[in-house]
Short mmCIF file of C-alpha atoms and ligand atoms in Angstrom, two decimals:
data_model
loop_
_atom_site.label_atom_id
_atom_site.label_comp_id
_atom_site.label_asym_id
_atom_site.label_seq_id
_atom_site.Cartn_x
_atom_site.Cartn_y
_atom_site.Cartn_z
CA UNK A 1 -95.65 -37.77 -162.05
CA UNK A 2 -95.22 -33.97 -162.37
CA UNK A 3 -98.01 -31.41 -162.61
CA UNK A 4 -100.73 -32.12 -165.21
CA UNK A 5 -100.91 -29.26 -167.69
CA UNK A 6 -103.51 -28.00 -170.17
CA UNK A 7 -102.78 -25.66 -173.08
CA UNK A 8 -105.14 -24.10 -175.60
CA UNK A 9 -105.21 -21.09 -177.91
CA UNK A 10 -107.75 -18.98 -179.76
CA UNK A 11 -107.28 -16.67 -182.74
CA UNK A 12 -108.13 -13.00 -182.38
CA UNK A 13 -109.58 -12.96 -185.90
CA UNK A 14 -113.14 -11.93 -185.05
CA UNK A 15 -115.78 -11.78 -182.38
CA UNK A 16 -116.08 -15.01 -180.41
CA UNK A 17 -119.29 -16.93 -181.07
CA UNK A 18 -121.23 -19.63 -179.22
CA UNK A 19 -119.50 -22.30 -181.37
CA UNK A 20 -116.06 -21.54 -179.98
CA UNK A 21 -117.56 -20.89 -176.53
CA UNK A 22 -119.33 -24.25 -176.35
CA UNK A 23 -116.63 -26.22 -178.20
CA UNK A 24 -113.65 -24.78 -176.37
CA UNK A 25 -113.86 -21.75 -174.05
CA UNK A 26 -116.38 -23.21 -171.61
CA UNK A 27 -114.00 -26.10 -171.14
CA UNK A 28 -111.06 -23.77 -170.60
CA UNK A 29 -112.84 -22.40 -167.56
CA UNK A 30 -113.92 -25.79 -166.17
CA UNK A 31 -110.42 -27.26 -166.56
CA UNK A 32 -109.04 -24.70 -164.12
CA UNK A 33 -110.57 -26.93 -161.41
CA UNK A 34 -109.39 -30.21 -162.90
CA UNK A 35 -105.73 -29.72 -163.87
CA UNK A 36 -102.71 -28.51 -161.91
CA UNK A 37 -101.84 -25.90 -164.54
CA UNK A 38 -103.90 -24.25 -167.27
CA UNK A 39 -102.18 -22.16 -169.95
CA UNK A 40 -104.22 -20.13 -172.44
CA UNK A 41 -103.01 -18.06 -175.32
CA UNK A 42 -104.37 -15.48 -177.77
CA UNK A 43 -102.68 -16.80 -180.90
CA UNK A 44 -102.12 -13.55 -182.78
CA UNK A 45 -99.36 -14.97 -185.04
CA UNK A 46 -101.87 -17.49 -186.36
CA UNK A 47 -104.28 -14.66 -187.12
CA UNK A 48 -101.74 -13.15 -189.55
CA UNK A 49 -102.08 -16.06 -191.99
CA UNK A 50 -105.21 -14.52 -193.55
CA UNK A 51 -105.41 -10.98 -194.99
CA UNK A 52 -105.80 -8.46 -192.12
CA UNK A 53 -105.47 -4.84 -191.16
CA UNK A 54 -102.79 -4.10 -188.48
CA UNK A 55 -104.97 -1.63 -186.53
CA UNK A 56 -107.80 -4.15 -186.57
CA UNK A 57 -105.52 -6.95 -185.29
CA UNK A 58 -104.26 -4.68 -182.50
CA UNK A 59 -107.82 -3.98 -181.37
CA UNK A 60 -109.02 -7.58 -181.72
CA UNK A 61 -106.22 -9.16 -179.71
CA UNK A 62 -107.03 -6.83 -176.83
CA UNK A 63 -110.78 -7.51 -177.17
CA UNK A 64 -110.10 -11.24 -177.27
CA UNK A 65 -108.09 -11.09 -174.07
CA UNK A 66 -110.89 -9.11 -172.45
CA UNK A 67 -113.48 -11.69 -173.57
CA UNK A 68 -111.38 -14.58 -172.22
CA UNK A 69 -111.31 -12.88 -168.83
CA UNK A 70 -115.07 -12.25 -169.12
CA UNK A 71 -115.91 -15.92 -169.80
CA UNK A 72 -114.06 -16.89 -166.64
CA UNK A 73 -110.38 -17.46 -167.37
CA UNK A 74 -108.92 -16.48 -164.02
CA UNK A 75 -105.44 -14.93 -164.26
CA UNK A 76 -104.70 -15.98 -160.69
CA UNK A 77 -105.19 -19.62 -161.64
CA UNK A 78 -104.34 -19.69 -165.36
CA UNK A 79 -101.44 -18.36 -167.37
CA UNK A 80 -102.87 -16.06 -170.09
CA UNK A 81 -100.77 -14.26 -172.71
CA UNK A 82 -100.30 -13.23 -176.38
CA UNK A 83 -98.44 -15.77 -178.50
CA UNK A 84 -96.35 -13.09 -180.27
CA UNK A 85 -94.84 -12.00 -176.95
CA UNK A 86 -93.19 -15.40 -176.42
CA UNK A 87 -90.73 -15.88 -179.31
CA UNK A 88 -89.83 -19.41 -178.19
CA UNK A 89 -93.07 -20.60 -179.86
CA UNK A 90 -91.63 -19.64 -183.24
CA UNK A 91 -88.21 -21.09 -182.48
CA UNK A 92 -89.71 -24.47 -181.60
CA UNK A 93 -91.97 -24.30 -184.66
CA UNK A 94 -88.87 -24.07 -186.86
CA UNK A 95 -87.34 -27.13 -185.22
CA UNK A 96 -90.59 -29.12 -185.47
CA UNK A 97 -90.96 -27.94 -189.08
CA UNK A 98 -87.80 -29.83 -189.94
CA UNK A 99 -89.57 -33.01 -188.78
CA UNK A 100 -92.90 -32.36 -190.53
CA UNK A 101 -93.59 -34.10 -193.83
CA UNK A 102 -94.98 -32.05 -196.72
CA UNK A 103 -97.47 -34.80 -197.59
CA UNK A 104 -98.94 -34.80 -194.10
CA UNK A 105 -99.27 -31.00 -194.05
CA UNK A 106 -100.93 -31.03 -197.47
CA UNK A 107 -103.56 -33.43 -196.15
CA UNK A 108 -104.71 -31.04 -193.39
CA UNK A 109 -108.39 -30.37 -194.02
CA UNK A 110 -108.23 -26.84 -192.67
CA UNK A 111 -105.37 -26.00 -195.03
CA UNK A 112 -107.33 -27.40 -197.95
CA UNK A 113 -110.44 -25.46 -196.93
CA UNK A 114 -108.78 -22.15 -196.12
CA UNK A 115 -105.98 -21.94 -198.64
CA UNK A 116 -107.81 -20.84 -201.72
CA UNK A 117 -105.04 -20.41 -204.28
CA UNK A 118 -105.10 -16.60 -204.38
CA UNK A 119 -104.44 -16.31 -200.65
CA UNK A 120 -102.10 -19.24 -200.14
CA UNK A 121 -98.99 -18.49 -198.10
CA UNK A 122 -96.35 -20.36 -196.15
CA UNK A 123 -97.98 -19.30 -192.87
CA UNK A 124 -101.25 -21.12 -193.66
CA UNK A 125 -99.33 -24.20 -194.70
CA UNK A 126 -97.15 -24.18 -191.56
CA UNK A 127 -100.05 -23.21 -189.25
CA UNK A 128 -100.41 -26.68 -187.65
CA UNK A 129 -96.65 -26.82 -186.97
CA UNK A 130 -96.81 -23.53 -185.05
CA UNK A 131 -99.87 -24.88 -183.24
CA UNK A 132 -97.86 -27.98 -182.29
CA UNK A 133 -95.06 -25.74 -180.99
CA UNK A 134 -97.55 -23.70 -178.91
CA UNK A 135 -98.64 -26.90 -177.18
CA UNK A 136 -95.28 -28.64 -176.88
CA UNK A 137 -93.27 -25.65 -175.68
CA UNK A 138 -95.34 -25.97 -172.49
CA UNK A 139 -95.16 -29.78 -172.48
CA UNK A 140 -98.95 -29.84 -172.20
CA UNK A 141 -100.75 -33.11 -171.46
CA UNK A 142 -104.18 -32.10 -172.73
CA UNK A 143 -105.68 -29.62 -175.19
CA UNK A 144 -109.34 -28.56 -175.03
CA UNK A 145 -110.53 -27.79 -178.59
CA UNK A 146 -113.54 -28.24 -180.85
CA UNK A 147 -113.88 -31.22 -183.13
CA UNK A 148 -112.44 -29.28 -186.10
CA UNK A 149 -108.99 -29.31 -184.47
CA UNK A 150 -108.57 -33.07 -183.95
CA UNK A 151 -106.48 -33.53 -187.10
CA UNK A 152 -104.06 -30.81 -185.96
CA UNK A 153 -103.76 -32.49 -182.58
CA UNK A 154 -102.93 -35.77 -184.30
CA UNK A 155 -100.10 -33.98 -186.12
CA UNK A 156 -98.90 -32.52 -182.81
CA UNK A 157 -98.67 -36.02 -181.33
CA UNK A 158 -96.81 -37.26 -184.44
CA UNK A 159 -94.29 -34.42 -184.21
CA UNK A 160 -93.78 -34.98 -180.48
CA UNK A 161 -93.26 -38.70 -181.09
CA UNK A 162 -90.82 -38.03 -183.96
CA UNK A 163 -88.83 -35.57 -181.85
CA UNK A 164 -88.70 -37.97 -178.88
CA UNK A 165 -87.55 -40.89 -181.06
CA UNK A 166 -84.85 -38.88 -182.81
CA UNK A 167 -83.50 -36.68 -180.02
CA UNK A 168 -84.59 -38.31 -176.74
CA UNK A 169 -87.74 -38.30 -174.61
CA UNK A 170 -88.78 -34.66 -174.21
CA UNK A 171 -92.49 -34.10 -174.91
CA UNK A 172 -95.61 -35.78 -173.54
CA UNK A 173 -98.07 -36.78 -176.30
CA UNK A 174 -101.01 -34.46 -175.59
CA UNK A 175 -104.59 -35.75 -175.57
CA UNK A 176 -107.49 -33.84 -177.09
CA UNK A 177 -110.37 -32.85 -174.83
CA UNK A 178 -113.62 -32.29 -176.75
CA UNK A 179 -116.98 -31.89 -175.04
CA UNK A 180 -119.48 -34.75 -175.41
CA UNK A 181 -122.19 -32.30 -176.39
CA UNK A 182 -121.33 -29.27 -178.50
CA UNK A 183 -117.95 -30.24 -179.94
CA UNK A 184 -119.27 -29.06 -183.31
CA UNK A 185 -121.90 -26.32 -183.22
CA UNK A 186 -123.34 -25.70 -186.66
CA UNK A 187 -124.26 -22.50 -188.50
CA UNK A 188 -127.76 -21.15 -187.84
CA UNK A 189 -128.26 -20.45 -191.55
CA UNK A 190 -126.76 -23.72 -192.83
CA UNK A 191 -126.78 -26.53 -190.26
CA UNK A 192 -124.52 -28.66 -192.45
CA UNK A 193 -121.58 -26.22 -191.99
CA UNK A 194 -119.86 -25.42 -188.68
CA UNK A 195 -120.61 -22.10 -187.03
CA UNK A 196 -117.66 -19.96 -187.95
CA UNK A 197 -116.49 -16.39 -187.63
CA UNK A 198 -115.52 -16.26 -191.29
CA UNK A 199 -119.04 -17.06 -192.54
CA UNK A 200 -120.15 -14.02 -194.58
CA UNK A 201 -123.61 -14.08 -192.97
CA UNK A 202 -123.68 -12.50 -189.47
CA UNK A 203 -127.01 -14.31 -188.88
CA UNK A 204 -125.19 -17.65 -189.04
CA UNK A 205 -123.64 -17.16 -185.59
CA UNK A 206 -124.50 -15.86 -182.14
CA UNK A 207 -121.74 -13.69 -180.74
CA UNK A 208 -120.86 -13.66 -177.07
CA UNK A 209 -121.34 -9.89 -177.25
CA UNK A 210 -124.85 -10.08 -178.77
CA UNK A 211 -127.65 -8.56 -176.68
CA UNK A 212 -130.90 -10.40 -175.82
CA UNK A 213 -132.80 -9.03 -178.84
CA UNK A 214 -130.12 -10.02 -181.33
CA UNK A 215 -129.89 -13.50 -179.83
CA UNK A 216 -133.67 -13.99 -179.98
CA UNK A 217 -133.87 -12.75 -183.56
CA UNK A 218 -131.09 -15.04 -184.72
CA UNK A 219 -132.49 -18.13 -183.01
CA UNK A 220 -136.01 -17.45 -184.28
CA UNK A 221 -134.68 -17.03 -187.83
CA UNK A 222 -132.49 -20.16 -187.60
CA UNK A 223 -133.00 -22.64 -190.42
CA UNK A 224 -134.99 -25.55 -189.07
CA UNK A 225 -136.21 -28.55 -190.96
CA UNK A 226 -139.48 -29.45 -192.61
CA UNK A 227 -142.23 -30.70 -190.31
CA UNK A 228 -142.78 -29.41 -186.80
CA UNK A 229 -141.46 -32.20 -184.57
CA UNK A 230 -138.65 -31.54 -182.15
CA UNK A 231 -136.45 -34.60 -182.71
CA UNK A 232 -132.74 -35.18 -182.09
CA UNK A 233 -131.65 -36.67 -185.40
CA UNK A 234 -128.62 -35.19 -187.20
CA UNK A 235 -129.47 -36.93 -190.50
CA UNK A 236 -133.10 -35.92 -190.80
CA UNK A 237 -133.18 -32.76 -188.67
CA UNK A 238 -129.75 -31.09 -188.45
CA UNK A 239 -131.19 -27.62 -187.71
CA UNK A 240 -133.33 -28.81 -184.79
CA UNK A 241 -130.53 -31.08 -183.51
CA UNK A 242 -128.11 -28.14 -183.47
CA UNK A 243 -130.56 -26.03 -181.44
CA UNK A 244 -131.13 -28.97 -179.09
CA UNK A 245 -127.38 -29.20 -178.42
CA UNK A 246 -127.21 -25.48 -177.64
CA UNK A 247 -130.32 -25.78 -175.46
CA UNK A 248 -128.80 -28.68 -173.53
CA UNK A 249 -125.46 -26.94 -173.03
CA UNK A 250 -127.01 -23.69 -171.80
CA UNK A 251 -129.50 -25.34 -169.44
CA UNK A 252 -127.41 -28.33 -168.31
CA UNK A 253 -130.44 -30.54 -169.08
CA UNK A 254 -130.11 -33.80 -171.06
CA UNK A 255 -131.34 -33.76 -174.68
CA UNK A 256 -133.96 -36.56 -174.27
CA UNK A 257 -135.60 -34.60 -171.46
CA UNK A 258 -135.80 -31.48 -173.65
CA UNK A 259 -137.18 -33.50 -176.58
CA UNK A 260 -139.91 -34.89 -174.30
CA UNK A 261 -140.87 -31.48 -173.04
CA UNK A 262 -140.93 -29.74 -176.45
CA UNK A 263 -142.21 -32.55 -178.66
CA UNK A 264 -145.58 -30.82 -178.84
CA UNK A 265 -146.01 -27.10 -179.36
CA UNK A 266 -144.11 -26.67 -182.61
CA UNK A 267 -140.89 -24.88 -183.52
CA UNK A 268 -142.06 -21.46 -182.34
CA UNK A 269 -142.31 -22.38 -178.66
CA UNK A 270 -139.14 -24.48 -178.88
CA UNK A 271 -137.07 -21.69 -180.46
CA UNK A 272 -138.36 -19.19 -177.90
CA UNK A 273 -137.14 -21.43 -175.08
CA UNK A 274 -133.75 -22.00 -176.76
CA UNK A 275 -133.29 -18.25 -177.21
CA UNK A 276 -134.16 -17.58 -173.54
CA UNK A 277 -131.65 -20.21 -172.38
CA UNK A 278 -128.84 -18.69 -174.47
CA UNK A 279 -129.72 -15.13 -173.38
CA UNK A 280 -129.63 -16.19 -169.74
CA UNK A 281 -126.42 -18.21 -170.14
CA UNK A 282 -124.54 -15.37 -171.84
CA UNK A 283 -125.77 -12.52 -169.62
CA UNK A 284 -122.98 -12.92 -167.02
CA UNK A 285 -120.34 -13.03 -169.77
CA UNK A 286 -121.59 -9.80 -171.32
CA UNK A 287 -121.80 -8.11 -167.93
CA UNK A 288 -118.26 -9.17 -167.02
CA UNK A 289 -117.00 -7.98 -170.43
CA UNK A 290 -118.55 -4.53 -169.96
CA UNK A 291 -117.21 -4.24 -166.42
CA UNK A 292 -113.58 -4.99 -167.30
CA UNK A 293 -111.11 -2.18 -167.39
CA UNK A 294 -108.74 -1.88 -170.39
CA UNK A 295 -105.69 -1.11 -168.25
CA UNK A 296 -106.36 -4.22 -166.17
CA UNK A 297 -106.51 -6.39 -169.31
CA UNK A 298 -103.21 -4.93 -170.54
CA UNK A 299 -101.56 -5.54 -167.18
CA UNK A 300 -102.78 -9.17 -166.97
CA UNK A 301 -101.45 -9.90 -170.47
CA UNK A 302 -98.03 -8.32 -169.78
CA UNK A 303 -97.67 -10.31 -166.58
CA UNK A 304 -98.71 -13.52 -168.36
CA UNK A 305 -96.16 -12.98 -171.14
CA UNK A 306 -93.32 -12.58 -168.65
CA UNK A 307 -94.13 -15.86 -166.92
CA UNK A 308 -94.74 -17.68 -170.21
CA UNK A 309 -91.38 -16.52 -171.60
CA UNK A 310 -89.53 -17.82 -168.54
CA UNK A 311 -91.25 -21.18 -168.76
CA UNK A 312 -90.81 -21.53 -172.51
CA UNK A 313 -87.13 -20.60 -172.20
CA UNK A 314 -86.61 -23.38 -169.65
CA UNK A 315 -88.09 -25.89 -172.14
CA UNK A 316 -86.05 -24.52 -175.04
CA UNK A 317 -82.72 -24.82 -173.19
CA UNK A 318 -83.10 -28.61 -173.16
CA UNK A 319 -84.52 -28.72 -176.68
CA UNK A 320 -81.55 -26.73 -178.06
CA UNK A 321 -79.12 -29.07 -176.32
CA UNK A 322 -80.89 -32.13 -177.68
CA UNK A 323 -80.91 -30.92 -181.29
CA UNK A 324 -77.28 -29.79 -181.20
CA UNK A 325 -77.48 -26.00 -181.25
CA UNK A 326 -75.83 -25.27 -177.93
N1 AQP B 1 -118.61 -24.26 -184.52
C1 AQP B 1 -117.80 -24.68 -183.58
N2 AQP B 1 -118.18 -25.69 -182.75
C2 AQP B 1 -117.35 -26.13 -181.77
N3 AQP B 1 -116.12 -25.62 -181.56
C3 AQP B 1 -115.68 -24.62 -182.36
N4 AQP B 1 -114.53 -23.92 -182.41
C4 AQP B 1 -114.62 -23.01 -183.40
N5 AQP B 1 -115.81 -23.11 -184.03
C5 AQP B 1 -116.50 -24.10 -183.40
C6 AQP B 1 -113.40 -24.12 -181.51
O1 AQP B 1 -113.07 -22.87 -180.95
C7 AQP B 1 -111.68 -22.77 -180.73
C8 AQP B 1 -111.18 -21.47 -181.25
O2 AQP B 1 -111.13 -21.47 -182.60
P1 AQP B 1 -110.32 -20.36 -183.37
O3 AQP B 1 -110.96 -19.05 -183.25
O4 AQP B 1 -108.91 -20.38 -183.00
O5 AQP B 1 -110.34 -20.92 -184.76
P2 AQP B 1 -111.40 -21.36 -185.75
O6 AQP B 1 -111.74 -22.78 -185.55
O7 AQP B 1 -110.69 -20.98 -186.96
O8 AQP B 1 -112.71 -20.45 -185.49
P3 AQP B 1 -113.80 -20.24 -186.57
O9 AQP B 1 -114.85 -19.37 -186.03
O10 AQP B 1 -114.22 -21.51 -187.12
O11 AQP B 1 -113.07 -19.38 -187.65
P4 AQP B 1 -112.72 -19.73 -189.13
O12 AQP B 1 -113.99 -19.53 -189.88
O13 AQP B 1 -111.68 -18.71 -189.47
O14 AQP B 1 -112.22 -21.13 -189.21
C9 AQP B 1 -111.06 -23.99 -181.36
O15 AQP B 1 -110.77 -24.90 -180.32
C10 AQP B 1 -112.14 -24.55 -182.23
O16 AQP B 1 -112.06 -25.95 -182.30
#
């Protein structure tokens, strides 16, 4: 068996929040110790599927790269680059697009949620095909993502399987890696909706760049449920359950132990402790972010793109031969 590879991407569409950190980015860092190769990408082409300002995109992709380095993606161990700088992603997306059924793409929940009629475009529709190409161009075996991406990963496996059956065995079918706790962190203002960077309320999410005061304020104002018991029960107490998941992730302590300790004392004491745990957990990330030098970030990303292009081109040589365009 060859080297075991991980691939994942993140959109530079806004400030990263604890949802994407807990659901995905934390795993990106841990997987550097568990897989032979880890490949991470700032997926700026995906970010163009919603209305945006070019200057804003330019700034955000750089900030995103800087934040990935700050959370612990190590450029000496992981390949890190901007998607747009490796054109083979788009070439493979076209080929996979010819194998993708319209019905299946129309059933994608994220497409249905995001594509309100006024803003619909081909990019949003084809988004999961480009995502499949991102993963398959590196022949990745595993993809660490939050729960919201499992349907797209299913499509990726279908496309890989269809390609292999039609043109010959080329792509591994990648597995999804989601964390047991925190695969779906919910909004602080509406614990029935996932925490998301496109939520109009900034109080709904904790940003990785938030300072201690902002974090405390947001946690203390988080919607909790009626009563005052700290109970882990997603049906009856989604707000408290969401905070318990965050508490567990940031302290490394099991949820039942936290429930035992905070079952008396009310929501005030509980929320104070959750806020402290998040503040403490994010402090090193914020410090690393502030310490990074812009020129260093630019240099890391240029180096990553060069390596990624070479690797993607090696994959595409065989793919082109298989599909008959050489
Ligand atoms: N709330 C969440 N809980 C767990 N995981 C999450 N992820 C995002 N939100 C949560 C995971 O983070 C990774 C990066 O996601 P992305 O930025 O590429 O895309 P996204 O899912 O579109 O992020 P948002 O914040 O939810 O933005 P909008 O509102 O635009 O949809 C992915 O692995 C995702 O699963």
